[in-house]
Coordinates of C-alpha atoms in Angstrom, one line a residue:
Chain A
M65 CA -28.1 6.4 34.1
K66 CA -24.7 7.8 35.1
I67 CA -21.8 5.4 34.8
L68 CA -18.3 6.0 35.9
V69 CA -15.5 3.5 34.7
C70 CA -12.2 3.4 36.0
I71 CA -9.4 2.9 33.5
S72 CA -5.8 2.3 34.0
K73 CA -3.0 1.4 31.7
S74 CA -0.8 -1.5 31.9
P75 CA 2.3 -2.6 29.8
D76 CA 1.2 -4.7 26.7
T77 CA 1.6 -8.4 27.4
T78 CA 4.4 -8.7 24.9
S79 CA 6.5 -6.0 27.0
K80 CA 9.9 -7.3 28.1
I81 CA 9.9 -6.6 31.8
A82 CA 13.1 -5.1 33.5
F83 CA 13.8 -2.9 36.3
T84 CA 16.1 0.2 36.9
D85 CA 17.7 2.2 39.7
G86 CA 18.9 -0.7 41.6
N87 CA 15.6 -2.7 41.1
T88 CA 13.5 -0.1 42.6
K89 CA 11.9 1.2 39.5
F90 CA 10.2 -0.3 36.4
D91 CA 12.0 0.3 33.2
E92 CA 9.5 1.9 30.9
N93 CA 12.0 2.2 28.1
G94 CA 10.6 0.6 25.0
V95 CA 7.3 -0.5 26.8
Q96 CA 4.0 -0.1 25.0
Y97 CA 1.0 0.7 27.2
I98 CA -2.5 -0.6 26.5
V99 CA -5.8 0.0 28.4
N100 CA -5.8 -2.6 31.0
P101 CA -8.0 -5.5 29.4
Y102 CA -10.3 -5.9 32.4
D103 CA -11.1 -2.2 32.4
E104 CA -11.6 -2.1 28.6
W105 CA -13.0 -5.4 27.5
Y106 CA -15.5 -5.8 30.5
A107 CA -16.0 -2.8 32.5
L108 CA -16.1 -0.2 29.7
V109 CA -17.9 -2.2 27.2
R110 CA -20.5 -3.3 29.7
G111 CA -20.9 0.2 30.7
L112 CA -21.6 1.2 27.2
E113 CA -24.1 -1.6 26.6
L114 CA -26.0 -0.5 29.8
K115 CA -25.9 3.1 28.4
E116 CA -27.1 2.0 25.0
A117 CA -30.0 -0.1 26.6
H118 CA -31.0 2.5 29.4
G119 CA -29.8 5.9 28.2
G120 CA -27.3 8.0 30.0
T121 CA -23.8 8.7 29.9
V122 CA -20.4 6.8 30.3
T123 CA -17.5 8.8 31.8
T124 CA -14.1 7.4 32.3
I125 CA -11.8 8.3 35.3
T126 CA -7.9 7.7 35.3
V127 CA -5.4 8.5 37.9
G128 CA -2.4 9.3 36.0
T129 CA -0.2 11.7 34.0
A130 CA -0.2 12.9 30.4
A131 CA 1.6 9.7 29.5
D132 CA -2.1 8.0 30.2
D133 CA -3.8 10.3 27.5
P134 CA -3.4 7.8 24.8
T135 CA -5.1 5.0 26.6
I136 CA -7.7 7.4 27.7
R137 CA -8.3 8.5 24.1
K138 CA -8.9 4.8 23.1
A139 CA -11.6 4.4 25.8
L140 CA -13.1 7.4 24.1
A141 CA -12.7 5.9 20.8
I142 CA -14.5 2.8 22.0
G143 CA -17.5 4.9 23.0
A144 CA -17.2 6.6 26.4
D145 CA -18.7 10.1 26.4
D146 CA -16.1 12.0 28.2
A147 CA -12.9 11.3 30.5
V148 CA -11.5 12.7 33.6
R149 CA -7.8 12.2 34.5
I150 CA -6.7 13.1 38.0
D151 CA -3.3 14.7 37.4
A152 CA -1.0 12.4 39.6
E153 CA 1.2 9.5 39.2
A154 CA -0.7 6.3 40.3
K155 CA 1.7 4.6 42.7
D156 CA -0.4 3.1 45.7
A157 CA -4.0 1.6 45.5
Y158 CA -5.2 3.5 48.5
F159 CA -3.9 6.8 46.7
V160 CA -5.7 5.9 43.5
A161 CA -8.9 4.8 45.3
K162 CA -9.2 7.9 47.3
Q163 CA -8.7 10.2 44.3
I164 CA -11.4 8.5 42.4
S165 CA -13.8 8.7 45.5
E166 CA -13.1 12.1 46.1
Y167 CA -14.0 13.0 42.5
A168 CA -17.0 10.9 42.3
K169 CA -18.7 11.5 45.7
D170 CA -20.7 14.7 44.4
Q171 CA -21.2 13.5 40.9
G172 CA -24.2 11.3 41.5
Y173 CA -23.1 8.2 39.5
D174 CA -25.4 5.2 39.5
L175 CA -22.7 2.6 38.8
I176 CA -19.0 2.8 39.2
L177 CA -17.3 -0.1 37.2
T178 CA -13.8 -1.3 37.5
G179 CA -11.8 -4.2 35.9
K180 CA -11.4 -7.1 38.4
E181 CA -7.7 -6.3 38.8
T182 CA -5.0 -4.5 36.7
I183 CA -2.8 -7.0 34.9
D184 CA 0.5 -5.1 35.9
Y185 CA 0.5 -5.4 39.7
N186 CA -2.9 -7.4 40.0
G187 CA -3.9 -5.6 43.1
S188 CA -7.7 -5.9 42.8
Q189 CA -7.9 -3.3 45.6
V190 CA -9.2 -0.1 44.2
G191 CA -12.8 -1.0 43.7
G192 CA -13.2 -2.2 47.1
M193 CA -11.7 1.0 48.6
V194 CA -13.9 3.1 46.4
A195 CA -16.9 1.5 47.6
A196 CA -15.7 1.7 51.3
D197 CA -14.9 5.3 51.0
L198 CA -18.2 6.2 49.4
D199 CA -20.2 3.8 51.6
L200 CA -21.6 2.0 48.7
P201 CA -22.3 -1.9 48.0
F202 CA -19.1 -3.5 46.5
L203 CA -19.6 -6.6 44.2
S204 CA -16.4 -7.9 42.9
L205 CA -15.5 -10.5 40.0
A206 CA -19.0 -10.1 38.5
S207 CA -19.2 -12.0 35.1
K208 CA -22.6 -10.8 34.4
L209 CA -24.3 -7.4 35.3
D210 CA -28.0 -6.3 34.6
V211 CA -29.7 -3.2 35.8
D212 CA -33.4 -2.8 36.3
G213 CA -34.5 0.5 37.6
S214 CA -32.8 1.3 40.7
S215 CA -31.3 -2.4 41.4
A216 CA -28.6 -4.4 39.8
T217 CA -28.4 -8.2 39.4
L218 CA -25.1 -9.7 39.1
E219 CA -23.7 -13.2 38.5
L220 CA -20.4 -13.8 40.4
D221 CA -18.3 -17.0 39.4
I222 CA -17.6 -19.3 42.6
T223 CA -15.9 -22.4 42.9
G224 CA -18.0 -25.0 41.0
G225 CA -20.9 -22.6 40.0
T226 CA -22.5 -19.3 40.0
K227 CA -23.7 -17.0 42.6
V228 CA -26.5 -14.4 41.7
V229 CA -26.6 -11.3 43.7
K230 CA -28.8 -8.2 43.9
A231 CA -27.7 -4.8 45.0
D232 CA -29.4 -1.5 45.2
L233 CA -27.8 1.3 43.1
P234 CA -25.7 3.2 43.5
A235 CA -23.0 0.4 43.6
V236 CA -19.5 -0.4 42.7
V237 CA -18.7 -3.4 40.6
S238 CA -15.5 -5.1 39.6
C239 CA -15.8 -6.8 36.2
A240 CA -14.4 -10.1 35.3
K241 CA -14.4 -12.4 32.0
G242 CA -17.9 -13.0 30.7
M243 CA -19.3 -9.5 31.2
A244 CA -18.9 -8.4 27.8
E245 CA -17.0 -8.9 24.4
Q246 CA -14.2 -6.8 23.4
R247 CA -15.2 -3.9 21.0
I248 CA -12.5 -2.7 18.6
P249 CA -12.7 1.1 18.0
N250 CA -13.9 1.8 14.5
M251 CA -12.8 4.8 12.5
R252 CA -15.9 6.8 13.4
G253 CA -15.1 6.4 17.3
I254 CA -11.4 7.3 16.6
M255 CA -12.5 10.5 14.7
A256 CA -15.1 11.2 17.4
A257 CA -12.5 10.8 20.2
R258 CA -10.2 13.7 18.7
T259 CA -12.9 16.2 20.0
K260 CA -14.4 14.5 23.3
P261 CA -13.6 16.1 26.5
L262 CA -10.7 15.0 28.5
N263 CA -11.0 17.0 31.8
V264 CA -7.7 17.1 33.8
V265 CA -8.3 17.6 37.5
A266 CA -5.9 18.4 40.1
P267 CA -5.5 15.7 42.7
A268 CA -6.9 15.7 46.2
G269 CA -4.4 15.9 49.0
V270 CA -4.0 12.2 49.8
E271 CA -1.1 10.3 51.3
E272 CA 0.1 7.2 50.0
L273 CA 0.1 4.3 52.3
T274 CA 2.5 2.0 50.6
S275 CA 5.7 2.1 48.6
F276 CA 7.7 -0.2 46.6
T277 CA 11.2 -1.2 48.2
S278 CA 12.4 -3.4 45.4
Y279 CA 11.6 -5.6 42.5
S280 CA 12.9 -8.9 41.5
M281 CA 12.5 -11.0 38.4
P282 CA 11.6 -14.7 38.8
D283 CA 14.2 -17.3 38.4
A284 CA 15.0 -18.3 34.8
K285 CA 13.2 -21.3 33.7
S286 CA 15.5 -24.2 34.6
E287 CA 16.1 -27.1 32.0
C288 CA 13.4 -30.0 31.8
K289 CA 15.0 -33.3 32.9
Y290 CA 13.5 -36.4 31.3
V291 CA 13.7 -39.6 33.4
D292 CA 13.0 -43.1 31.7
P293 CA 9.5 -44.4 33.0
D294 CA 11.5 -47.7 34.2
N295 CA 14.2 -45.7 36.3
M296 CA 12.2 -45.0 39.4
D297 CA 15.4 -45.0 41.4
E298 CA 16.8 -42.0 39.4
L299 CA 13.3 -40.0 39.7
V300 CA 13.3 -40.4 43.5
Q301 CA 16.9 -39.5 43.8
L302 CA 16.3 -36.2 41.8
L303 CA 13.1 -35.5 43.7
H304 CA 15.0 -35.8 47.0
N305 CA 18.4 -34.5 46.3
E306 CA 17.8 -31.9 43.6
A307 CA 14.3 -30.5 43.8
K308 CA 14.2 -31.6 47.4
A309 CA 10.4 -32.0 47.0
I310 CA 10.5 -35.4 49.0
Chain B
M93 CA -4.0 -21.5 10.1
A94 CA -2.2 -21.4 13.7
T95 CA -3.3 -18.6 16.0
D96 CA -2.2 -15.2 14.6
Q97 CA 0.6 -14.2 16.9
Y98 CA 1.9 -11.2 15.1
V99 CA 3.8 -8.4 16.6
H100 CA 5.5 -5.8 14.0
P101 CA 9.1 -5.6 14.0
D102 CA 10.3 -2.0 14.8
Y103 CA 14.2 -2.2 15.1
Y104 CA 14.8 1.6 14.9
N105 CA 11.9 2.6 17.1
M106 CA 9.9 3.9 14.2
D107 CA 6.8 4.1 16.4
E108 CA 8.4 7.1 18.2
M109 CA 7.7 9.1 14.9
L110 CA 4.0 8.0 14.8
T111 CA 1.4 10.0 16.6
E112 CA -0.8 8.3 19.2
E113 CA -3.7 8.5 16.7
H114 CA -1.8 6.6 13.9
K115 CA -1.0 3.8 16.5
L116 CA -4.6 3.6 17.6
I117 CA -5.5 3.1 14.0
R118 CA -3.0 0.6 13.3
E119 CA -4.1 -1.3 16.6
S120 CA -7.6 -1.2 15.8
A121 CA -6.9 -2.5 12.2
R122 CA -4.7 -5.3 13.5
N123 CA -7.1 -6.5 16.1
W124 CA -10.0 -6.5 13.7
I125 CA -8.0 -8.4 11.3
K126 CA -6.8 -10.9 13.8
K127 CA -10.3 -11.4 15.0
E128 CA -12.3 -11.4 11.8
V129 CA -9.8 -12.4 8.8
S130 CA -7.0 -14.4 10.1
P131 CA -9.1 -17.2 11.2
I132 CA -10.6 -17.4 7.7
I133 CA -8.1 -16.2 5.2
E134 CA -6.5 -19.5 4.3
D135 CA -9.8 -21.1 3.6
Y136 CA -10.9 -18.3 1.2
Y137 CA -7.5 -18.4 -0.4
E138 CA -7.7 -22.1 -0.9
R139 CA -11.2 -21.8 -2.4
A140 CA -10.3 -18.9 -4.5
E141 CA -13.1 -16.7 -2.9
F142 CA -13.3 -13.2 -1.8
P143 CA -14.6 -13.2 1.8
N144 CA -17.5 -10.7 1.2
Q145 CA -18.5 -10.7 4.8
V146 CA -15.3 -8.4 5.7
I147 CA -16.5 -5.6 3.5
K148 CA -18.5 -3.9 6.2
G149 CA -15.6 -4.3 8.7
L150 CA -13.1 -2.9 6.2
G151 CA -15.3 0.2 6.0
E152 CA -15.5 0.5 9.8
I153 CA -11.8 0.4 10.3
G154 CA -11.3 3.1 7.6
A155 CA -9.8 1.0 5.0
F156 CA -12.0 2.6 2.2
G157 CA -10.8 6.1 1.3
P158 CA -9.1 6.9 4.8
Y159 CA -8.0 10.3 3.5
I160 CA -11.4 11.3 1.8
P161 CA -12.9 14.4 3.6
A162 CA -15.7 14.0 6.2
E163 CA -18.0 16.0 4.2
Y164 CA -18.0 12.8 1.8
G165 CA -18.2 10.4 4.5
G166 CA -14.5 9.8 4.7
P167 CA -12.3 9.6 7.9
E168 CA -10.1 12.4 6.6
L169 CA -7.0 10.9 7.8
D170 CA -3.5 11.7 6.6
Q171 CA -1.3 9.6 4.2
I172 CA 0.7 7.7 6.8
S173 CA -2.7 6.5 8.5
Y174 CA -3.6 5.3 5.0
G175 CA -0.2 3.7 4.7
L176 CA -0.6 1.9 8.1
I177 CA -4.0 0.5 7.3
M178 CA -2.7 -0.9 4.2
Q179 CA 0.5 -2.4 5.8
E180 CA -2.0 -4.1 8.3
L181 CA -4.2 -5.3 5.7
E182 CA -1.3 -6.8 3.6
R183 CA 0.4 -8.1 6.7
C184 CA -2.7 -10.5 6.5
D185 CA -3.0 -10.9 2.8
S186 CA -2.3 -8.8 -0.3
G187 CA -5.6 -9.8 -1.8
L188 CA -7.4 -8.1 1.2
R189 CA -5.2 -5.1 0.7
S190 CA -5.8 -5.1 -3.0
T191 CA -9.6 -4.9 -2.5
A192 CA -9.0 -1.8 -0.3
S193 CA -6.3 -0.2 -2.4
V194 CA -8.6 -0.2 -5.4
Q195 CA -11.6 1.0 -3.6
S196 CA -9.6 3.9 -2.0
S197 CA -7.1 5.0 -4.5
L198 CA -8.4 3.8 -7.8
V199 CA -12.0 4.6 -7.3
M200 CA -12.7 7.0 -4.6
Y201 CA -9.7 8.9 -5.1
P202 CA -10.5 9.9 -8.9
I203 CA -14.1 10.4 -8.1
W204 CA -13.1 12.8 -5.2
R205 CA -10.3 14.5 -7.4
Y206 CA -11.9 14.7 -10.8
G207 CA -15.6 13.9 -10.2
S208 CA -18.7 16.2 -10.3
E209 CA -20.2 17.4 -7.0
E210 CA -23.0 15.0 -7.9
Q211 CA -20.6 12.2 -8.6
K212 CA -18.9 12.6 -5.3
Q213 CA -22.3 12.8 -3.2
K214 CA -23.7 9.9 -4.9
W215 CA -20.7 7.5 -4.5
L216 CA -18.3 8.5 -2.0
P217 CA -20.3 8.2 1.2
K218 CA -21.5 4.9 0.1
M219 CA -18.0 3.6 -0.8
A220 CA -16.5 4.7 2.6
T221 CA -18.7 2.2 4.3
G222 CA -18.5 -0.5 1.7
E223 CA -22.1 -0.2 0.9
A224 CA -20.8 0.3 -2.8
I225 CA -17.9 -1.3 -4.3
G226 CA -15.7 0.0 -7.2
C227 CA -13.3 -1.0 -9.6
F228 CA -10.7 0.6 -12.0
G229 CA -10.6 -0.1 -15.5
L230 CA -7.3 1.0 -17.2
T231 CA -5.3 -2.1 -18.3
E232 CA -6.5 -3.8 -21.3
P233 CA -5.6 -7.2 -22.9
D234 CA -3.0 -5.6 -25.2
H235 CA -2.1 -2.7 -23.3
G236 CA -0.5 -3.2 -19.8
S237 CA 2.6 -1.1 -19.3
N238 CA 1.7 1.2 -22.0
P239 CA -1.9 2.2 -21.0
G240 CA -1.8 5.3 -23.5
G241 CA -2.2 2.6 -26.3
M242 CA -5.6 1.8 -25.1
I243 CA -8.5 1.1 -27.6
T244 CA -11.3 1.4 -25.3
N245 CA -13.2 4.4 -26.6
F246 CA -16.6 6.5 -26.5
K247 CA -18.5 8.5 -28.9
D248 CA -20.6 11.5 -28.3
M249 CA -24.1 10.6 -29.3
G250 CA -25.8 13.8 -28.3
D251 CA -27.6 12.8 -25.3
H252 CA -25.1 10.1 -24.2
Y253 CA -21.7 8.5 -24.7
L254 CA -21.4 5.2 -26.4
L255 CA -18.7 3.1 -25.0
N256 CA -16.9 0.0 -26.5
G257 CA -13.9 -1.9 -25.7
A258 CA -12.6 -4.3 -22.9
K259 CA -10.4 -4.1 -19.8
M260 CA -8.5 -6.9 -18.2
W261 CA -7.1 -7.8 -14.8
I262 CA -9.5 -5.8 -13.0
S263 CA -9.6 -6.3 -9.1
N264 CA -13.2 -6.2 -7.5
A265 CA -14.7 -6.2 -11.0
P266 CA -17.4 -8.9 -10.6
I267 CA -18.6 -7.4 -7.4
A268 CA -18.3 -3.7 -8.4
D269 CA -21.3 -1.5 -8.3
V270 CA -19.5 1.1 -10.3
A271 CA -16.4 1.0 -12.6
V272 CA -14.1 4.0 -13.2
V273 CA -13.2 3.3 -16.7
W274 CA -10.6 5.1 -18.8
A275 CA -11.4 5.5 -22.4
K276 CA -10.6 7.7 -25.4
N277 CA -12.9 10.2 -27.1
E278 CA -13.0 10.7 -30.6
E279 CA -10.1 13.1 -30.4
G280 CA -8.1 10.3 -28.9
R281 CA -8.0 12.3 -25.5
I282 CA -8.4 9.9 -22.3
W283 CA -11.2 10.5 -19.8
G284 CA -12.7 8.8 -17.0
L285 CA -16.3 7.4 -17.1
L286 CA -18.3 6.0 -14.2
V287 CA -20.0 2.8 -15.7
E288 CA -22.5 1.4 -13.4
K289 CA -23.5 -2.2 -12.8
G290 CA -26.5 -3.2 -14.8
M291 CA -25.9 -0.8 -17.7
E292 CA -26.9 -2.5 -21.0
G293 CA -24.0 -4.0 -22.8
F294 CA -21.8 -4.0 -19.7
S295 CA -20.5 -7.2 -18.1
A296 CA -17.9 -8.1 -15.8
P297 CA -17.0 -11.8 -15.9
E298 CA -14.7 -13.3 -13.2
M299 CA -11.2 -14.5 -14.4
H300 CA -10.3 -17.8 -12.9
G301 CA -7.1 -19.8 -12.5
K302 CA -4.8 -17.4 -10.7
H303 CA -2.2 -19.0 -8.4
S304 CA -1.8 -15.6 -6.7
L305 CA -4.3 -13.3 -5.0
R306 CA -6.7 -15.9 -4.7
A307 CA -8.5 -14.4 -2.0
S308 CA -9.2 -11.4 -4.1
I309 CA -11.9 -11.3 -6.8
T310 CA -10.5 -10.4 -10.6
G311 CA -12.4 -9.9 -13.6
E312 CA -12.7 -8.4 -17.0
L313 CA -14.7 -5.4 -17.9
I314 CA -16.4 -5.8 -21.2
F315 CA -18.3 -2.8 -22.9
D316 CA -20.5 -3.6 -25.9
N317 CA -22.2 -0.4 -27.1
V318 CA -22.9 0.8 -23.4
K319 CA -25.0 4.0 -23.4
V320 CA -23.4 6.0 -20.6
P321 CA -25.1 9.1 -19.4
K322 CA -23.2 12.2 -20.1
E323 CA -23.2 13.2 -16.3
N324 CA -21.3 10.1 -15.7
L325 CA -18.1 11.4 -17.3
M326 CA -15.6 12.7 -14.8
P327 CA -15.1 16.4 -15.8
G328 CA -12.1 17.2 -13.6
R329 CA -9.2 16.1 -15.7
S330 CA -8.4 14.3 -18.9
G331 CA -5.3 12.8 -20.3
L332 CA -3.2 9.8 -19.0
G333 CA -2.1 11.8 -16.1
A334 CA -5.4 11.5 -14.6
P335 CA -5.4 7.6 -14.2
L336 CA -1.6 8.0 -13.4
S337 CA -2.2 10.1 -10.5
C338 CA -4.7 7.4 -9.0
L339 CA -1.7 4.9 -9.5
D340 CA 0.5 7.1 -7.6
S341 CA -2.0 7.0 -4.6
A342 CA -2.4 3.2 -5.0
R343 CA 1.4 2.4 -5.4
F344 CA 2.1 4.5 -2.2
G345 CA -0.4 2.0 -0.5
I346 CA 1.3 -1.1 -2.1
A347 CA 4.9 0.2 -0.8
W348 CA 3.3 0.1 2.7
G349 CA 1.4 -3.0 2.2
A350 CA 4.3 -5.2 0.6
L351 CA 6.3 -4.1 3.6
G352 CA 3.6 -5.5 5.9
A353 CA 3.9 -8.8 4.2
A354 CA 7.5 -8.9 4.6
M355 CA 7.1 -8.0 8.3
D356 CA 4.7 -10.7 8.8
C357 CA 7.2 -13.2 7.1
Y358 CA 10.0 -12.0 9.3
D359 CA 8.0 -12.1 12.5
S360 CA 6.9 -15.8 11.8
A361 CA 10.4 -16.8 10.9
L362 CA 11.8 -15.3 13.9
R363 CA 9.3 -16.9 16.2
Y364 CA 9.6 -20.4 14.4
S365 CA 13.4 -20.4 14.3
L366 CA 13.4 -19.8 18.1
E367 CA 10.9 -22.7 18.8
R368 CA 12.2 -25.1 16.1
T369 CA 15.2 -27.3 17.4
Q370 CA 17.4 -29.4 15.5
F371 CA 20.6 -31.0 16.9
D372 CA 19.1 -30.2 20.3
V373 CA 19.2 -26.4 19.8
P374 CA 17.1 -23.7 18.4
I375 CA 17.7 -23.2 14.7
A376 CA 17.9 -19.6 15.5
S377 CA 21.3 -20.3 17.0
F378 CA 22.8 -21.4 13.8
Q379 CA 24.8 -18.7 11.8
L380 CA 23.1 -19.4 8.5
T381 CA 19.7 -18.7 10.2
Q382 CA 20.9 -15.7 11.9
K383 CA 22.1 -14.4 8.5
K384 CA 18.9 -14.9 7.0
L385 CA 17.0 -13.0 9.8
A386 CA 19.6 -10.3 10.2
E387 CA 19.3 -9.5 6.5
M388 CA 15.6 -9.5 6.8
I389 CA 15.4 -7.1 9.6
T390 CA 17.9 -4.9 8.0
E391 CA 16.1 -4.6 4.7
I392 CA 12.6 -4.3 6.6
T393 CA 14.2 -1.4 8.7
K394 CA 15.5 0.3 5.7
A395 CA 12.1 0.1 4.0
Q396 CA 10.3 1.3 7.1
L397 CA 12.5 4.4 6.9
L398 CA 11.9 4.9 3.1
T399 CA 8.1 4.3 3.5
L400 CA 7.8 6.6 6.5
R401 CA 9.6 9.4 4.8
L402 CA 7.4 9.2 1.7
G403 CA 4.4 9.4 4.0
Q404 CA 5.8 12.5 5.4
M405 CA 6.4 14.0 1.8
R406 CA 3.1 12.9 0.6
N407 CA 1.3 14.6 3.6
E408 CA 3.2 17.7 2.4
G409 CA 2.2 17.2 -1.1
K410 CA 5.8 16.8 -2.3
A411 CA 6.2 13.2 -3.1
T412 CA 6.9 12.8 -6.7
S413 CA 5.7 9.8 -8.8
A414 CA 9.1 8.6 -9.3
Q415 CA 9.8 8.6 -5.4
I416 CA 6.6 6.6 -5.0
S417 CA 7.8 4.2 -7.8
M418 CA 11.1 3.6 -6.0
A419 CA 9.3 2.6 -2.8
K420 CA 7.0 0.5 -4.5
R421 CA 9.5 -1.4 -6.5
N422 CA 11.9 -1.7 -3.4
N423 CA 9.4 -2.9 -0.9
V424 CA 7.9 -5.6 -3.2
E425 CA 11.2 -6.9 -4.0
I426 CA 12.5 -7.1 -0.4
A427 CA 9.1 -8.7 0.5
L428 CA 9.6 -11.5 -2.0
K429 CA 13.1 -12.0 -1.0
I430 CA 12.0 -12.1 2.6
A431 CA 9.3 -14.5 1.9
R432 CA 11.6 -16.7 0.2
E433 CA 14.1 -16.8 3.0
A434 CA 11.3 -17.1 5.6
R435 CA 10.1 -20.1 3.7
Q436 CA 13.4 -21.7 4.1
I437 CA 13.5 -21.0 7.9
H438 CA 10.2 -22.7 8.4
G439 CA 11.5 -25.6 6.5
A440 CA 8.8 -27.8 5.2
M441 CA 6.0 -26.2 7.4
G442 CA 6.8 -23.2 5.3
I443 CA 4.9 -24.5 2.3
T444 CA 1.7 -25.5 4.4
N445 CA -1.2 -23.4 5.2
E446 CA -0.4 -23.4 8.9
Y447 CA 1.7 -20.5 8.1
S448 CA 1.1 -17.4 6.1
I449 CA 4.5 -17.6 4.1
M450 CA 3.7 -19.3 0.9
R451 CA 0.6 -17.3 0.4
H452 CA 2.5 -14.2 0.9
M453 CA 5.1 -15.3 -1.7
A454 CA 2.5 -16.3 -4.3
N455 CA 0.5 -13.1 -3.7
L456 CA 3.6 -10.9 -4.1
E457 CA 4.3 -12.4 -7.4
S458 CA 1.1 -10.4 -8.5
V459 CA 2.2 -7.3 -6.5
V460 CA 5.6 -7.3 -8.2
T461 CA 3.8 -6.9 -11.5
Y462 CA 0.6 -5.0 -11.1
E463 CA 0.4 -1.2 -10.5
G464 CA 3.6 -0.8 -12.7
T465 CA 5.9 -3.8 -13.2
H466 CA 9.2 -4.1 -11.3
D467 CA 11.0 -3.3 -14.5
I468 CA 8.9 -0.2 -15.5
H469 CA 9.4 1.2 -12.0
L470 CA 13.2 0.8 -12.5
L471 CA 12.9 2.7 -15.8
I472 CA 10.9 5.5 -14.0
T473 CA 13.8 5.9 -11.7
G474 CA 16.2 5.7 -14.8
M475 CA 14.2 8.5 -16.5
D476 CA 13.9 10.5 -13.4
I477 CA 17.8 10.6 -12.9
T478 CA 18.8 10.9 -16.4
G479 CA 16.0 12.7 -18.0
I480 CA 15.7 10.1 -20.9
P481 CA 12.7 8.0 -21.0
A482 CA 13.7 4.3 -21.9
F483 CA 10.0 3.0 -22.3
K484 CA 9.8 3.1 -26.0
R485 CA 12.0 3.2 -28.9
E486 CA 11.8 3.0 -32.8
L487 CA 12.7 -0.5 -34.0

């Protein structure tokens, strides 16, 4: 079984978010990057579990620059067999998806796994675009994935319940919480990652479809006002005049 | 204990001087600790028990003999990686770090450096995974800072050695499969012997009543006419320099570890001071709180610089014993002071097991004494700069 797992980096959740160049660029100064948790904890680990159960290989693919290599090495330390990095800056979901599909189209993968979203821009677009471009089934937000021969059975969380879906392989699946449990790389894995192949591939000629015009920070948290439960007049006055909610 | 929210302070961007692999090793150790050890450590500390279930995980994160070559089952990492792992362990608990320090620097290190090929093959791979645990017997009831005065001895009986004596304050002793025991031969020369669990006349009773390092197991080693096979003598080096070289390695790990405890106390105090309000404002807004926090981060930053430089020198094989002594002494001292100041910032909560502060403080009282006392390390520095040893004198 040949599995391709899409890996991207995202700022550590404790990072202080700021912008530069007139609010047009994310300020990377002092920011630590991690493997996007949905890619790591769910897509990659489930891919490894399937490989352990059925045999085969797990390859990771990343669209990024050399700055992405530490997060790719971590994915290798967790257990991926090899990694591919498309050597281009990832700015636009279509650009990223097209690079992945261009690489994957001749490789014969049975499964392409992504995280349900990346925790920086939360676009949740790449998996669907890859599937569309490769003309494969796309199953999004799966919390469970099992493979039996040439088909996959998935569970998708829906409002108030669970939906069970079957799909023929190959397929593209975006993975959500519940799919697998985080694996912490052990020393054996970290040592092995030193020599696992990380293949850097030139990007395909693809146009970006979108670009960022500017960023802005949310308003600072305003102070909490306490109103005496017996003083309904004050509460109504505040909701009407200050919050303008009524 | 509350959820472990630790984020390491890095005021001088020291991470930029680490490799990506260093950071991955540290992150993996930290994530494993947060998942497997932080939720249970207070409970084991209170019950004065060592959590045996963490031994396998310690092996998996590379805490046992990180610098041991791959041919003996080790990860073959550099000294900074060893330091970072010790820092993460002691950030959680000094007892946890002690267990790994002893296994790495006081047992695996001498077997690797001074053991025979058979001894290395027999013990090192099993110790790297935690399948076998070791302890180190140097200190005796009447010989602590003066180990050269030891009375534990062995006699050559032709086909074996006969070992007699006792060792005290031995971390890991009751659970150890093998003890590296330093003893004098009939000429008074010190050699290391591998004494194995189950040898007749050998016992390792647990010591109780510690108010410190409660999550680490400590015991005595008692040798009553123990027949030690001749192949269990480590042939590579004799004399007091052999055990002292092990202590260099362990003290290096302690310098990093104690700094980890200090960093945890600071991290917790900073977070608490921003959340805790008095007089309607966070206590972090008060000058006296800021003074404490600012002094803490200053001392931590200085110690981080000292420790990283020491790691670089140790990687190059250039660090002297005296340089290691300075780092061990300094870092434990600042950690103790920071623990006390952090306890004050936490107010009454600082004495509870909701926070790690009081546990760190009590643990560090052992760390300031073991592996060379605070005063002895100062005298080592004094001797190094004056050329005059002040350890002993005729009275």
